[in-house]
Short mmCIF file of N, CA and C in Angstrom, two decimals:
data_model
loop_
_atom_site.label_atom_id
_atom_site.label_comp_id
_atom_site.label_asym_id
_atom_site.label_seq_id
_atom_site.Cartn_x
_atom_site.Cartn_y
_atom_site.Cartn_z
N MET A 644 100.86 102.39 68.49
CA MET A 644 99.73 102.79 69.31
C MET A 644 100.27 103.49 70.56
N GLU A 645 99.68 104.61 70.90
CA GLU A 645 100.08 105.33 72.11
C GLU A 645 99.25 104.86 73.29
N VAL A 646 99.95 104.55 74.39
CA VAL A 646 99.27 104.09 75.60
C VAL A 646 99.86 104.79 76.81
N ILE A 647 99.09 104.80 77.88
CA ILE A 647 99.54 105.33 79.17
C ILE A 647 99.85 104.12 80.04
N LEU A 648 101.08 104.03 80.51
CA LEU A 648 101.48 102.89 81.33
C LEU A 648 100.91 103.04 82.74
N LEU A 649 100.28 102.00 83.23
CA LEU A 649 99.73 101.99 84.59
C LEU A 649 100.68 101.31 85.56
N GLU A 650 101.67 100.59 85.04
CA GLU A 650 102.69 99.92 85.84
C GLU A 650 104.03 100.14 85.16
N ASP A 651 105.11 99.93 85.90
CA ASP A 651 106.44 99.96 85.30
C ASP A 651 106.58 98.72 84.41
N ILE A 652 106.96 98.93 83.16
CA ILE A 652 107.17 97.83 82.22
C ILE A 652 108.62 97.88 81.77
N GLU A 653 109.32 96.78 81.98
CA GLU A 653 110.73 96.71 81.61
C GLU A 653 110.88 96.94 80.11
N ASN A 654 111.86 97.70 79.72
CA ASN A 654 112.18 98.03 78.32
C ASN A 654 111.12 98.89 77.62
N LEU A 655 110.16 99.41 78.39
CA LEU A 655 109.14 100.26 77.77
C LEU A 655 109.02 101.59 78.49
N GLY A 656 108.90 101.58 79.82
CA GLY A 656 108.79 102.83 80.55
C GLY A 656 108.26 102.63 81.95
N LYS A 657 108.09 103.75 82.64
CA LYS A 657 107.60 103.73 84.01
C LYS A 657 106.12 104.08 84.06
N ALA A 658 105.50 103.77 85.17
CA ALA A 658 104.08 104.05 85.35
C ALA A 658 103.83 105.55 85.18
N GLY A 659 102.77 105.88 84.44
CA GLY A 659 102.40 107.27 84.24
C GLY A 659 102.93 107.86 82.95
N GLN A 660 103.84 107.19 82.28
CA GLN A 660 104.39 107.71 81.04
C GLN A 660 103.46 107.39 79.87
N VAL A 661 103.47 108.27 78.87
CA VAL A 661 102.76 108.02 77.62
C VAL A 661 103.82 107.54 76.63
N VAL A 662 103.66 106.30 76.14
CA VAL A 662 104.67 105.71 75.25
C VAL A 662 104.00 105.13 74.01
N LYS A 663 104.82 104.93 72.98
CA LYS A 663 104.35 104.25 71.77
C LYS A 663 104.82 102.81 71.85
N ALA A 664 103.90 101.89 71.56
CA ALA A 664 104.23 100.47 71.54
C ALA A 664 103.56 99.84 70.32
N LYS A 665 104.02 98.68 69.95
CA LYS A 665 103.44 97.99 68.79
C LYS A 665 101.99 97.60 69.08
N ASP A 666 101.17 97.66 68.04
CA ASP A 666 99.74 97.41 68.19
C ASP A 666 99.44 96.05 68.81
N GLY A 667 100.09 95.01 68.32
CA GLY A 667 99.83 93.66 68.83
C GLY A 667 100.22 93.52 70.29
N TYR A 668 101.32 94.13 70.68
CA TYR A 668 101.77 94.08 72.08
C TYR A 668 100.75 94.76 72.99
N CYS A 669 100.21 95.87 72.51
CA CYS A 669 99.20 96.59 73.30
C CYS A 669 97.91 95.78 73.40
N ARG A 670 97.40 95.32 72.24
CA ARG A 670 96.11 94.60 72.22
C ARG A 670 96.17 93.27 72.97
N ASN A 671 97.27 92.55 72.84
CA ASN A 671 97.34 91.19 73.37
C ASN A 671 97.95 91.08 74.76
N TYR A 672 98.70 92.09 75.18
CA TYR A 672 99.38 91.96 76.47
C TYR A 672 99.05 93.12 77.42
N LEU A 673 99.38 94.33 77.02
CA LEU A 673 99.25 95.48 77.93
C LEU A 673 97.81 95.78 78.32
N LEU A 674 96.93 95.90 77.35
CA LEU A 674 95.55 96.28 77.64
C LEU A 674 94.77 95.19 78.38
N PRO A 675 94.81 93.92 77.97
CA PRO A 675 94.04 92.90 78.71
C PRO A 675 94.51 92.71 80.15
N ARG A 676 95.78 92.92 80.42
CA ARG A 676 96.32 92.72 81.76
C ARG A 676 96.27 94.00 82.60
N LYS A 677 95.65 95.05 82.07
CA LYS A 677 95.49 96.34 82.76
C LYS A 677 96.84 96.94 83.16
N LYS A 678 97.83 96.74 82.29
CA LYS A 678 99.14 97.33 82.52
C LYS A 678 99.26 98.67 81.81
N ALA A 679 98.30 98.95 80.93
CA ALA A 679 98.29 100.21 80.19
C ALA A 679 96.85 100.56 79.82
N ALA A 680 96.66 101.85 79.52
CA ALA A 680 95.35 102.33 79.06
C ALA A 680 95.59 103.13 77.78
N LEU A 681 94.59 103.17 76.92
CA LEU A 681 94.72 103.92 75.68
C LEU A 681 94.96 105.40 75.98
N SER A 682 95.78 106.01 75.16
CA SER A 682 96.10 107.41 75.34
C SER A 682 95.02 108.27 74.69
N THR A 683 93.93 108.42 75.40
CA THR A 683 92.82 109.26 74.94
C THR A 683 92.71 110.44 75.90
N SER A 684 91.85 111.38 75.58
CA SER A 684 91.68 112.53 76.48
C SER A 684 91.17 112.06 77.84
N GLY A 685 90.28 111.07 77.84
CA GLY A 685 89.78 110.52 79.11
C GLY A 685 90.89 109.82 79.88
N GLY A 686 91.74 109.09 79.17
CA GLY A 686 92.86 108.41 79.82
C GLY A 686 93.85 109.40 80.41
N LEU A 687 94.09 110.49 79.70
CA LEU A 687 95.01 111.51 80.21
C LEU A 687 94.43 112.21 81.44
N ARG A 688 93.11 112.45 81.43
CA ARG A 688 92.46 113.05 82.61
C ARG A 688 92.57 112.08 83.80
N PHE A 689 92.36 110.79 83.52
CA PHE A 689 92.47 109.77 84.56
C PHE A 689 93.89 109.78 85.14
N LEU A 690 94.89 109.89 84.27
CA LEU A 690 96.29 109.91 84.71
C LEU A 690 96.56 111.13 85.58
N ASP A 691 96.05 112.30 85.18
CA ASP A 691 96.23 113.51 85.98
C ASP A 691 95.58 113.37 87.35
N ALA A 692 94.37 112.82 87.37
CA ALA A 692 93.67 112.63 88.65
C ALA A 692 94.43 111.67 89.54
N LYS A 693 94.97 110.63 88.95
CA LYS A 693 95.73 109.64 89.73
C LYS A 693 97.01 110.27 90.30
N LYS A 694 97.68 111.11 89.50
CA LYS A 694 98.89 111.79 89.98
C LYS A 694 98.57 112.73 91.14
N LYS A 695 97.48 113.49 91.01
CA LYS A 695 97.08 114.41 92.09
C LYS A 695 96.75 113.64 93.35
N GLN A 696 96.06 112.52 93.20
CA GLN A 696 95.70 111.70 94.35
C GLN A 696 96.96 111.15 95.02
N ALA A 697 97.94 110.74 94.22
CA ALA A 697 99.19 110.22 94.77
C ALA A 697 99.96 111.32 95.50
N GLU A 698 99.95 112.54 94.96
CA GLU A 698 100.62 113.66 95.62
C GLU A 698 99.97 113.97 96.96
N LEU A 699 98.64 113.99 97.00
CA LEU A 699 97.94 114.26 98.26
C LEU A 699 98.25 113.18 99.29
N ARG A 700 98.26 111.94 98.86
CA ARG A 700 98.56 110.83 99.77
C ARG A 700 99.99 110.95 100.29
N SER A 701 100.91 111.33 99.41
CA SER A 701 102.31 111.48 99.81
C SER A 701 102.46 112.61 100.83
N GLU A 702 101.76 113.71 100.61
CA GLU A 702 101.81 114.82 101.57
C GLU A 702 101.24 114.40 102.92
N GLN A 703 100.15 113.65 102.89
CA GLN A 703 99.53 113.18 104.13
C GLN A 703 100.48 112.24 104.89
N LEU A 704 101.13 111.34 104.17
CA LEU A 704 102.08 110.43 104.81
C LEU A 704 103.27 111.19 105.39
N LYS A 705 103.70 112.24 104.69
CA LYS A 705 104.82 113.03 105.19
C LYS A 705 104.43 113.75 106.48
N LYS A 706 103.22 114.30 106.54
CA LYS A 706 102.77 114.99 107.76
C LYS A 706 102.69 114.01 108.93
N GLU A 707 102.16 112.82 108.67
CA GLU A 707 102.09 111.80 109.72
C GLU A 707 103.49 111.41 110.19
N ALA A 708 104.42 111.31 109.25
CA ALA A 708 105.80 110.95 109.59
C ALA A 708 106.45 112.05 110.43
N GLU A 709 106.15 113.32 110.13
CA GLU A 709 106.71 114.42 110.91
C GLU A 709 106.19 114.40 112.34
N VAL A 710 104.91 114.09 112.52
CA VAL A 710 104.34 114.00 113.86
C VAL A 710 105.00 112.86 114.63
N THR A 711 105.16 111.72 113.98
CA THR A 711 105.81 110.57 114.61
C THR A 711 107.27 110.89 114.93
N ALA A 712 107.94 111.63 114.06
CA ALA A 712 109.34 112.00 114.30
C ALA A 712 109.46 112.87 115.54
N GLN A 713 108.51 113.77 115.76
CA GLN A 713 108.54 114.60 116.97
C GLN A 713 108.36 113.74 118.21
N LYS A 714 107.48 112.75 118.14
CA LYS A 714 107.29 111.85 119.27
C LYS A 714 108.57 111.08 119.57
N ILE A 715 109.21 110.57 118.53
CA ILE A 715 110.43 109.78 118.70
C ILE A 715 111.56 110.65 119.24
N ALA A 716 111.67 111.88 118.76
CA ALA A 716 112.74 112.77 119.21
C ALA A 716 112.63 113.07 120.69
N GLY A 717 111.43 113.03 121.24
CA GLY A 717 111.23 113.31 122.66
C GLY A 717 111.46 112.10 123.55
N LEU A 718 111.72 110.94 122.96
CA LEU A 718 111.91 109.73 123.74
C LEU A 718 113.38 109.42 123.99
N THR A 719 113.64 108.69 125.06
CA THR A 719 114.97 108.15 125.33
C THR A 719 114.79 106.66 125.59
N CYS A 720 115.46 105.87 124.80
CA CYS A 720 115.37 104.41 124.92
C CYS A 720 116.40 103.96 125.96
N LYS A 721 115.93 103.56 127.14
CA LYS A 721 116.82 103.10 128.20
C LYS A 721 116.77 101.58 128.26
N LEU A 722 117.91 100.96 128.00
CA LEU A 722 117.98 99.51 127.97
C LEU A 722 119.01 99.03 128.99
N LYS A 723 118.68 97.93 129.67
CA LYS A 723 119.61 97.34 130.62
C LYS A 723 120.19 96.08 129.99
N ALA A 724 121.47 95.86 130.28
CA ALA A 724 122.14 94.68 129.74
C ALA A 724 123.14 94.15 130.76
N ARG A 725 123.42 92.87 130.65
CA ARG A 725 124.43 92.28 131.53
C ARG A 725 125.81 92.63 130.99
N VAL A 726 126.73 92.93 131.94
CA VAL A 726 128.05 93.41 131.56
C VAL A 726 129.12 92.53 132.18
N GLY A 727 130.21 92.31 131.42
CA GLY A 727 131.36 91.56 131.91
C GLY A 727 132.27 92.47 132.72
N GLN A 728 133.42 91.95 133.10
CA GLN A 728 134.36 92.69 133.95
C GLN A 728 134.93 93.93 133.26
N GLU A 729 135.13 93.89 131.98
CA GLU A 729 135.77 95.01 131.28
C GLU A 729 134.75 96.00 130.71
N GLY A 730 133.52 95.92 131.11
CA GLY A 730 132.50 96.84 130.62
C GLY A 730 131.89 96.42 129.29
N LYS A 731 132.25 95.26 128.80
CA LYS A 731 131.68 94.74 127.55
C LYS A 731 130.37 94.03 127.85
N LEU A 732 129.42 94.15 126.94
CA LEU A 732 128.12 93.52 127.11
C LEU A 732 128.20 92.03 126.77
N PHE A 733 127.37 91.25 127.45
CA PHE A 733 127.15 89.88 127.03
C PHE A 733 126.10 89.96 125.92
N GLY A 734 126.49 89.70 124.70
CA GLY A 734 125.59 89.89 123.57
C GLY A 734 125.71 91.31 123.07
N SER A 735 124.63 91.83 122.48
CA SER A 735 124.67 93.20 121.98
C SER A 735 123.25 93.77 121.97
N ILE A 736 123.19 95.08 121.86
CA ILE A 736 121.92 95.80 121.71
C ILE A 736 121.76 96.06 120.21
N THR A 737 120.65 95.63 119.65
CA THR A 737 120.44 95.75 118.20
C THR A 737 119.16 96.54 117.91
N THR A 738 118.87 96.66 116.63
CA THR A 738 117.66 97.36 116.21
C THR A 738 116.40 96.64 116.72
N GLN A 739 116.49 95.34 116.95
CA GLN A 739 115.34 94.60 117.48
C GLN A 739 114.96 95.13 118.86
N ASP A 740 115.95 95.41 119.70
CA ASP A 740 115.68 95.95 121.04
C ASP A 740 115.04 97.33 120.95
N VAL A 741 115.54 98.16 120.04
CA VAL A 741 114.98 99.50 119.84
C VAL A 741 113.56 99.39 119.30
N HIS A 742 113.33 98.46 118.41
CA HIS A 742 111.99 98.24 117.84
C HIS A 742 111.00 97.85 118.94
N GLU A 743 111.40 96.96 119.83
CA GLU A 743 110.53 96.56 120.93
C GLU A 743 110.21 97.74 121.85
N PHE A 744 111.21 98.60 122.10
CA PHE A 744 110.98 99.79 122.91
C PHE A 744 109.95 100.70 122.25
N LEU A 745 110.08 100.91 120.94
CA LEU A 745 109.15 101.78 120.22
C LEU A 745 107.74 101.21 120.23
N GLU A 746 107.61 99.89 120.11
CA GLU A 746 106.28 99.27 120.18
C GLU A 746 105.65 99.46 121.55
N LYS A 747 106.46 99.38 122.61
CA LYS A 747 105.95 99.61 123.96
C LYS A 747 105.51 101.06 124.13
N SER A 748 106.13 101.95 123.35
CA SER A 748 105.80 103.37 123.40
C SER A 748 104.67 103.73 122.44
N GLN A 749 103.97 102.73 121.91
CA GLN A 749 102.82 102.92 121.02
C GLN A 749 103.21 103.49 119.66
N ILE A 750 104.45 103.27 119.22
CA ILE A 750 104.89 103.72 117.91
C ILE A 750 105.20 102.47 117.09
N VAL A 751 104.39 102.24 116.06
CA VAL A 751 104.54 101.03 115.26
C VAL A 751 105.20 101.39 113.93
N ILE A 752 106.41 100.87 113.72
CA ILE A 752 107.11 101.03 112.45
C ILE A 752 107.81 99.72 112.12
N ASP A 753 108.25 99.61 110.90
CA ASP A 753 108.97 98.42 110.47
C ASP A 753 110.38 98.44 111.05
N ARG A 754 110.84 97.31 111.53
CA ARG A 754 112.16 97.23 112.16
C ARG A 754 113.27 97.58 111.17
N LYS A 755 113.05 97.33 109.90
CA LYS A 755 114.07 97.61 108.89
C LYS A 755 114.30 99.10 108.68
N ARG A 756 113.41 99.92 109.20
CA ARG A 756 113.57 101.37 109.06
C ARG A 756 114.44 101.97 110.16
N ILE A 757 114.90 101.15 111.08
CA ILE A 757 115.76 101.61 112.16
C ILE A 757 117.20 101.28 111.79
N GLU A 758 118.05 102.30 111.84
CA GLU A 758 119.47 102.10 111.53
C GLU A 758 120.30 102.38 112.76
N MET A 759 121.08 101.38 113.16
CA MET A 759 121.96 101.52 114.31
C MET A 759 122.96 100.38 114.25
N ALA A 760 124.21 100.70 114.49
CA ALA A 760 125.23 99.65 114.56
C ALA A 760 125.02 98.87 115.85
N PRO A 761 125.30 97.57 115.86
CA PRO A 761 125.16 96.81 117.11
C PRO A 761 126.03 97.41 118.21
N VAL A 762 125.46 97.52 119.41
CA VAL A 762 126.15 98.14 120.54
C VAL A 762 126.71 97.03 121.43
N HIS A 763 128.01 97.13 121.75
CA HIS A 763 128.67 96.10 122.56
C HIS A 763 129.21 96.65 123.87
N GLU A 764 128.87 97.89 124.20
CA GLU A 764 129.39 98.49 125.43
C GLU A 764 128.36 99.43 126.03
N LEU A 765 128.62 99.86 127.26
CA LEU A 765 127.72 100.79 127.94
C LEU A 765 127.88 102.19 127.38
N GLY A 766 126.84 103.01 127.51
CA GLY A 766 126.94 104.40 127.09
C GLY A 766 125.70 104.89 126.37
N GLU A 767 125.85 106.06 125.73
CA GLU A 767 124.76 106.67 124.97
C GLU A 767 125.05 106.54 123.48
N PHE A 768 124.01 106.22 122.73
CA PHE A 768 124.16 106.03 121.29
C PHE A 768 122.96 106.64 120.59
N GLN A 769 123.06 106.81 119.28
CA GLN A 769 121.97 107.35 118.48
C GLN A 769 121.48 106.28 117.50
N ALA A 770 120.18 106.19 117.36
CA ALA A 770 119.57 105.33 116.35
C ALA A 770 118.81 106.23 115.39
N LEU A 771 118.94 105.96 114.12
CA LEU A 771 118.25 106.73 113.09
C LEU A 771 117.00 105.95 112.67
N VAL A 772 115.85 106.61 112.74
CA VAL A 772 114.59 105.99 112.36
C VAL A 772 114.08 106.70 111.11
N LYS A 773 114.06 106.00 110.00
CA LYS A 773 113.60 106.57 108.73
C LYS A 773 112.10 106.32 108.60
N LEU A 774 111.33 107.39 108.68
CA LEU A 774 109.88 107.29 108.65
C LEU A 774 109.29 107.54 107.27
N HIS A 775 110.02 108.29 106.46
CA HIS A 775 109.55 108.71 105.14
C HIS A 775 110.82 109.05 104.36
N PRO A 776 110.80 109.02 103.04
CA PRO A 776 112.02 109.37 102.30
C PRO A 776 112.58 110.75 102.65
N GLU A 777 111.73 111.65 103.13
CA GLU A 777 112.18 113.00 103.47
C GLU A 777 112.20 113.27 104.97
N VAL A 778 111.76 112.32 105.79
CA VAL A 778 111.66 112.53 107.23
C VAL A 778 112.36 111.40 107.98
N ALA A 779 113.28 111.80 108.87
CA ALA A 779 113.97 110.83 109.73
C ALA A 779 114.04 111.41 111.13
N ALA A 780 114.11 110.53 112.12
CA ALA A 780 114.18 110.96 113.51
C ALA A 780 115.36 110.28 114.18
N HIS A 781 115.97 111.00 115.13
CA HIS A 781 117.06 110.43 115.91
C HIS A 781 116.52 110.05 117.28
N LEU A 782 116.82 108.84 117.68
CA LEU A 782 116.39 108.33 118.97
C LEU A 782 117.62 108.11 119.83
N LYS A 783 117.58 108.65 121.05
CA LYS A 783 118.69 108.49 121.97
C LYS A 783 118.55 107.13 122.66
N VAL A 784 119.61 106.32 122.59
CA VAL A 784 119.62 105.00 123.20
C VAL A 784 120.67 105.00 124.31
N VAL A 785 120.22 104.71 125.54
CA VAL A 785 121.12 104.67 126.70
C VAL A 785 121.19 103.23 127.18
N VAL A 786 122.41 102.70 127.22
CA VAL A 786 122.62 101.33 127.67
C VAL A 786 123.28 101.37 129.04
N THR A 787 122.60 100.76 130.04
CA THR A 787 123.12 100.72 131.41
C THR A 787 123.24 99.27 131.87
N ALA A 788 123.97 99.11 132.98
CA ALA A 788 124.15 97.76 133.53
C ALA A 788 123.01 97.41 134.46
#
């Protein structure tokens, strides 16, 4: 039986693919659990509409990410830290500190999307903020005493 997968199914295929599966597997597992739809002309039209909708949503998310990237590129994250005699910081500056700065600047993103090595000294550093698979922004981080 030919079906259109609505979800990724291990050992069968990815969402959106038209695959052949055994009749019993389709009737008893895939179709009742809404993991697949019959491969009919209506099902194929539904699949095309879903793909177009996903593309439009992806384009919209990319545009929003580009706008946010421009905002981030215009910012400078200035952080103060306590310093020892040799210019070494007590503790370190991490992505958590950068995340808090971005939240204060009205930019809400997941902390895991910020990439930066822990900073243990004074100076200027760069943090990479991944907003979308195709869009990333560099944030200037300045650590002062």
